[in-house]
């Protein structure tokens, strides 16, 4: 559980009698509830499902945020970037025309979260605040240079997303801080991006290995590159060595392979029920190589269908 | 009420279909009763330990708790099918993490959960054995110290951690192996897997004076009743087990499970109690999961592909207590030689106690893993002989007149036809892209004749009702009964109502297991319908002034053959007899005989001597393998079956399709992972990976559709289980064909395929 998310469990309204649930319509009311120890619930697909699985108790005091209008929606902003409300759902993100065109990796990510039902209620804010090393949207957001806006009774602060995560299920946000929105800066012309994960089956997967690439091509050469790995370290993280391996290249297979090797080297894979560590490390190289190639293809204007994951396993 | 299509080919609208699809159908967990309490079990939560102390004081003191019970509160009865090695609640020792130690009844599920946590248990840990071979190794710590004192089936051969040992011996295997042109050997290791029904089970019990009414999600209400009777010491007629709609079982809900504990809890609480399993409980606690298995097999073959001898050892995982696994081990041993004509056979089956969830029948118990091993072995023989795998199988498949491993003479079988059809429909031999491959596998499976009974009645308004003790587990077997009765009575199947899955309203039935429901209960229903038919013909003969032989029943009428205008409706006949005669038929039919066999050289037999009305099938699978990741996508499956006459074509095809998909899961993604401490590591649906609808490939189903003698109604055989059997083997062979790498572990996960490919490169 994230610090962002774990506001209410032990402390807070210790004096109030019994459990409580409120669903206010303003951010002020939400942060007031958080200040007294209520825990935010958005779609509940992590919080409630996790409780049912016995991973953590149902928080005593809940504040639901689905009725707060100002936390909703996806809007272009003046400098060519994009603003996403914390309660934008994966379904909305996956269908958004601007995201599909200009932030394609994010559409790749949101369109493979769980099932259609999960995507219709699961939110971007919840995905971030839950801070899972397997969270689908974190890699794309980091690579696009996303910032997130946090708000509490002490005011607002803006934080680059790659400074938010501090460990599995943990963030640097304070217990009473609400994630209000995420902002994506404009991407230069000639940018293509891709997110994909290894998938054992075609639906209802969890990232065992995932990778993001965002590349900018200028005159046939990569001038900017961002690469992140998912489920391969305690947090989703960027891989500067992979980025360096791409810059200055044409984005050919050899460069993509070097990026893949760098991603594998930067991985700290674990052995668990989902995969053995050596397999995970090898897959870090394969999946990274494939997302780099798909991002380069997209930067060149070629079509790689969304979600990319579905087409990457031997084009099936 | 006209029948325009042949009933067995019409898209039958199942009588339970509408309520299930629209959500008004009621399952056990949906039920509520006045004064209902919520129960919960305390599971052992440790792999193996001595219980030094159980203290329920704090749990009992929790407000809202009505009863807490342990072994001290029920009769000290040991039970079990072949070995009576277990009790309702653990006594002295716990032997697996899902063993029930105590039960709580409380006002709410939340209170029950908290109370369960307040039960204090002090354990002294004992050594945990999770590995089959380690359990059978000399000097291994005993899982049941007092194993010798337990009652056992007199035919069972066992010792220490070896829960059963049996052999199948025919001919002189040693000599035949020595004189063979080539001997091919293989070792294959299959993980255990789960039935994973979509409905986690729920059980309610309510005492009415000295009688108990139980509602349970069981596949076998009569067996559940017997277990309550045996363990709580009540006559069967004081126990009623009723099954609301059942949300699937796949074998996991066979045998009695948990009904006695819930009944005991309700008695202690003096109020009705309901226990609903969580998904995690459903993964951990039932003692019916597919056993892990190790198959070592060697075959002696001649250059022309003739198999002359086969020696095998099949090791199965019994788990901590013994359910039907000793018998399943005998089946697995038979399946480790496959549906082939092998003159010399020497197979040993050994079933090992381990500190894991007990194994037991899951859809075609014992067969898929053994067939997976053997069918890979067949392909390895073909490779060693440089022979086409289909040709090798065609050369050796059982034909009429051949002898099975237990010397049963084959008759009226069509195994070769299924092979040829599957090869044809998949396009065997066609050129494929580099990353694709086709694999093929054959299998067989018995039908299980047994006694059962049913009633058919015509109500006073002429509407028909079937009353049966049979159980519908979702396969549609009970829903198909009206097709048989309707044909005999000239009534559209959709006109029938059904009374079923209730021990007090219907006669005894074996339940939804062994693909036996339509096979046996269909016979009984047809027999009961014939009884009513005779009554109707007699009445109609009087009414129409015609000879009985000249009357036919069709479209809800009795009419004179050749003059359709001379008729009387069945409704009119029913009306007419009111007050003087009831139109009730009862039937059982004659249980088909079991073929002769010769097991004189075999030992430790518990049954399955020969296969009545054996079914045969061949599956062919086309896959695409991503060589970099080891991810497999199944593109096409052909399933060709010899299941005798097909009574309900839509239903039978549905069973085959579902069986194929279940087999794909076992082949590729499903497998229980157990830690060294005996803890299941993937007791949830995220990491126990069933196939999803998106994974379902193009599946073609083909049936021989020919009646056979000594079989089920109209010459049919069992349909539900066989389609699970050949799929994993065909998938494994397809992966090997695509990549050149063979995965001798089940499931063939991407990681294992990737490793096999790397070893291949080295
Ligand atoms: C069947 C299923 C499949 C899934 N598949 C995937 C998958 O493929 N990929 C993936 O990444 N995830 C997956 N998930 C996880 C989950 O759906 C996503 O992480 C989703 O985005 C969570 O959003 P939510 O709104 O439901 O969060 P919630 O469950 O409501 O909240 C999650 C956490 O974040 C906190 N929180 C929520 N919003 C805020 C906020 N605005 N400010 C501060 N804290 C907040 C909550 O307190 C809680 O701790 C799956 C879940 C299920 C049930």
PDB file of C-alpha atoms in Angstrom, chain B residues 382-475:
ATOM      1  CA  UNK B 382       8.271 -42.080 -33.995  1.00  0.00           C
ATOM      2  CA  UNK B 383      11.280 -39.796 -34.058  1.00  0.00           C
ATOM      3  CA  UNK B 384      13.646 -42.608 -33.061  1.00  0.00           C
ATOM      4  CA  UNK B 385      12.198 -44.752 -35.881  1.00  0.00           C
ATOM      5  CA  UNK B 386      12.062 -41.818 -38.304  1.00  0.00           C
ATOM      6  CA  UNK B 387       8.399 -42.613 -38.751  1.00  0.00           C
ATOM      7  CA  UNK B 388       5.384 -40.338 -39.165  1.00  0.00           C
ATOM      8  CA  UNK B 389       3.630 -39.986 -35.746  1.00  0.00           C
ATOM      9  CA  UNK B 390       0.202 -40.578 -37.303  1.00  0.00           C
ATOM     10  CA  UNK B 391       1.457 -43.722 -39.072  1.00  0.00           C
ATOM     11  CA  UNK B 392       2.957 -45.024 -35.816  1.00  0.00           C
ATOM     12  CA  UNK B 393      -0.341 -44.536 -34.039  1.00  0.00           C
ATOM     13  CA  UNK B 394      -2.378 -46.030 -36.871  1.00  0.00           C
ATOM     14  CA  UNK B 395      -0.173 -49.104 -36.809  1.00  0.00           C
ATOM     15  CA  UNK B 396      -0.667 -49.664 -33.081  1.00  0.00           C
ATOM     16  CA  UNK B 397      -4.125 -48.329 -32.200  1.00  0.00           C
ATOM     17  CA  UNK B 398      -6.578 -50.812 -30.726  1.00  0.00           C
ATOM     18  CA  UNK B 399      -8.844 -52.453 -33.275  1.00  0.00           C
ATOM     19  CA  UNK B 400     -11.742 -54.855 -32.904  1.00  0.00           C
ATOM     20  CA  UNK B 401     -10.435 -58.198 -31.692  1.00  0.00           C
ATOM     21  CA  UNK B 402      -7.328 -56.708 -30.054  1.00  0.00           C
ATOM     22  CA  UNK B 403      -6.666 -57.127 -26.340  1.00  0.00           C
ATOM     23  CA  UNK B 404      -6.453 -54.277 -23.822  1.00  0.00           C
ATOM     24  CA  UNK B 405      -3.773 -54.275 -21.084  1.00  0.00           C
ATOM     25  CA  UNK B 406      -6.182 -56.313 -18.946  1.00  0.00           C
ATOM     26  CA  UNK B 407      -6.956 -58.656 -21.884  1.00  0.00           C
ATOM     27  CA  UNK B 408     -10.421 -57.292 -22.618  1.00  0.00           C
ATOM     28  CA  UNK B 409     -11.364 -58.112 -26.215  1.00  0.00           C
ATOM     29  CA  UNK B 410     -12.165 -54.950 -28.150  1.00  0.00           C
ATOM     30  CA  UNK B 411     -15.418 -54.874 -30.060  1.00  0.00           C
ATOM     31  CA  UNK B 412     -17.403 -52.233 -31.945  1.00  0.00           C
ATOM     32  CA  UNK B 413     -14.671 -49.608 -31.482  1.00  0.00           C
ATOM     33  CA  UNK B 414     -13.625 -46.951 -33.985  1.00  0.00           C
ATOM     34  CA  UNK B 415     -10.347 -45.596 -32.649  1.00  0.00           C
ATOM     35  CA  UNK B 416      -8.596 -45.554 -36.035  1.00  0.00           C
ATOM     36  CA  UNK B 417     -11.448 -43.581 -37.572  1.00  0.00           C
ATOM     37  CA  UNK B 418     -10.945 -40.798 -35.019  1.00  0.00           C
ATOM     38  CA  UNK B 419      -7.224 -40.687 -35.806  1.00  0.00           C
ATOM     39  CA  UNK B 420      -7.763 -40.473 -39.536  1.00  0.00           C
ATOM     40  CA  UNK B 421     -10.480 -37.854 -39.186  1.00  0.00           C
ATOM     41  CA  UNK B 422      -8.413 -35.667 -36.853  1.00  0.00           C
ATOM     42  CA  UNK B 423      -5.400 -35.878 -39.171  1.00  0.00           C
ATOM     43  CA  UNK B 424      -7.553 -34.994 -42.154  1.00  0.00           C
ATOM     44  CA  UNK B 425      -9.362 -32.061 -40.525  1.00  0.00           C
ATOM     45  CA  UNK B 426      -6.186 -30.452 -39.131  1.00  0.00           C
ATOM     46  CA  UNK B 427      -4.407 -30.809 -42.461  1.00  0.00           C
ATOM     47  CA  UNK B 428      -1.707 -33.170 -41.222  1.00  0.00           C
ATOM     48  CA  UNK B 429       1.416 -32.969 -43.363  1.00  0.00           C
ATOM     49  CA  UNK B 430       0.732 -29.558 -44.879  1.00  0.00           C
ATOM     50  CA  UNK B 431       3.649 -27.112 -45.040  1.00  0.00           C
ATOM     51  CA  UNK B 432       3.567 -24.684 -42.102  1.00  0.00           C
ATOM     52  CA  UNK B 433       5.296 -21.422 -41.246  1.00  0.00           C
ATOM     53  CA  UNK B 434       8.535 -21.831 -39.267  1.00  0.00           C
ATOM     54  CA  UNK B 435       7.025 -20.946 -35.920  1.00  0.00           C
ATOM     55  CA  UNK B 436       4.029 -23.274 -36.167  1.00  0.00           C
ATOM     56  CA  UNK B 437       3.562 -26.946 -35.489  1.00  0.00           C
ATOM     57  CA  UNK B 438       0.857 -29.606 -35.374  1.00  0.00           C
ATOM     58  CA  UNK B 439       0.649 -32.280 -32.708  1.00  0.00           C
ATOM     59  CA  UNK B 440      -1.644 -35.247 -32.340  1.00  0.00           C
ATOM     60  CA  UNK B 441      -2.659 -37.477 -29.434  1.00  0.00           C
ATOM     61  CA  UNK B 442      -5.056 -40.377 -28.903  1.00  0.00           C
ATOM     62  CA  UNK B 443      -6.934 -41.463 -25.814  1.00  0.00           C
ATOM     63  CA  UNK B 444      -9.589 -43.761 -24.458  1.00  0.00           C
ATOM     64  CA  UNK B 445     -11.880 -43.794 -21.456  1.00  0.00           C
ATOM     65  CA  UNK B 446     -14.463 -46.165 -19.981  1.00  0.00           C
ATOM     66  CA  UNK B 447     -18.153 -45.679 -19.431  1.00  0.00           C
ATOM     67  CA  UNK B 448     -19.336 -46.577 -15.925  1.00  0.00           C
ATOM     68  CA  UNK B 449     -22.505 -48.690 -15.893  1.00  0.00           C
ATOM     69  CA  UNK B 450     -24.368 -48.641 -12.593  1.00  0.00           C
ATOM     70  CA  UNK B 451     -27.848 -48.937 -11.187  1.00  0.00           C
ATOM     71  CA  UNK B 452     -30.123 -45.929 -11.019  1.00  0.00           C
ATOM     72  CA  UNK B 453     -33.812 -45.215 -11.374  1.00  0.00           C
ATOM     73  CA  UNK B 454     -36.355 -42.570 -12.343  1.00  0.00           C
ATOM     74  CA  UNK B 455     -40.048 -41.766 -12.579  1.00  0.00           C
ATOM     75  CA  UNK B 456     -41.953 -40.178 -15.414  1.00  0.00           C
ATOM     76  CA  UNK B 457     -45.450 -38.919 -14.768  1.00  0.00           C
ATOM     77  CA  UNK B 458     -48.161 -37.263 -16.784  1.00  0.00           C
ATOM     78  CA  UNK B 459     -49.896 -34.624 -14.684  1.00  0.00           C
ATOM     79  CA  UNK B 460     -53.695 -34.283 -14.676  1.00  0.00           C
ATOM     80  CA  UNK B 461     -53.528 -31.663 -17.423  1.00  0.00           C
ATOM     81  CA  UNK B 462     -51.326 -33.872 -19.600  1.00  0.00           C
ATOM     82  CA  UNK B 463     -48.069 -32.032 -18.894  1.00  0.00           C
ATOM     83  CA  UNK B 464     -45.070 -34.361 -18.367  1.00  0.00           C
ATOM     84  CA  UNK B 465     -42.616 -34.441 -15.445  1.00  0.00           C
ATOM     85  CA  UNK B 466     -39.411 -36.404 -14.922  1.00  0.00           C
ATOM     86  CA  UNK B 467     -38.463 -37.217 -11.334  1.00  0.00           C
ATOM     87  CA  UNK B 468     -34.896 -38.367 -10.929  1.00  0.00           C
ATOM     88  CA  UNK B 469     -32.144 -38.446  -8.351  1.00  0.00           C
ATOM     89  CA  UNK B 470     -29.613 -37.452 -11.006  1.00  0.00           C
ATOM     90  CA  UNK B 471     -27.458 -34.392 -10.578  1.00  0.00           C
ATOM     91  CA  UNK B 472     -26.942 -31.619 -13.121  1.00  0.00           C
ATOM     92  CA  UNK B 473     -23.467 -30.157 -12.755  1.00  0.00           C
ATOM     93  CA  UNK B 474     -23.727 -27.886 -15.750  1.00  0.00           C
ATOM     94  CA  UNK B 475     -22.948 -30.422 -18.448  1.00  0.00           C
TER      95      UNK B 475
END
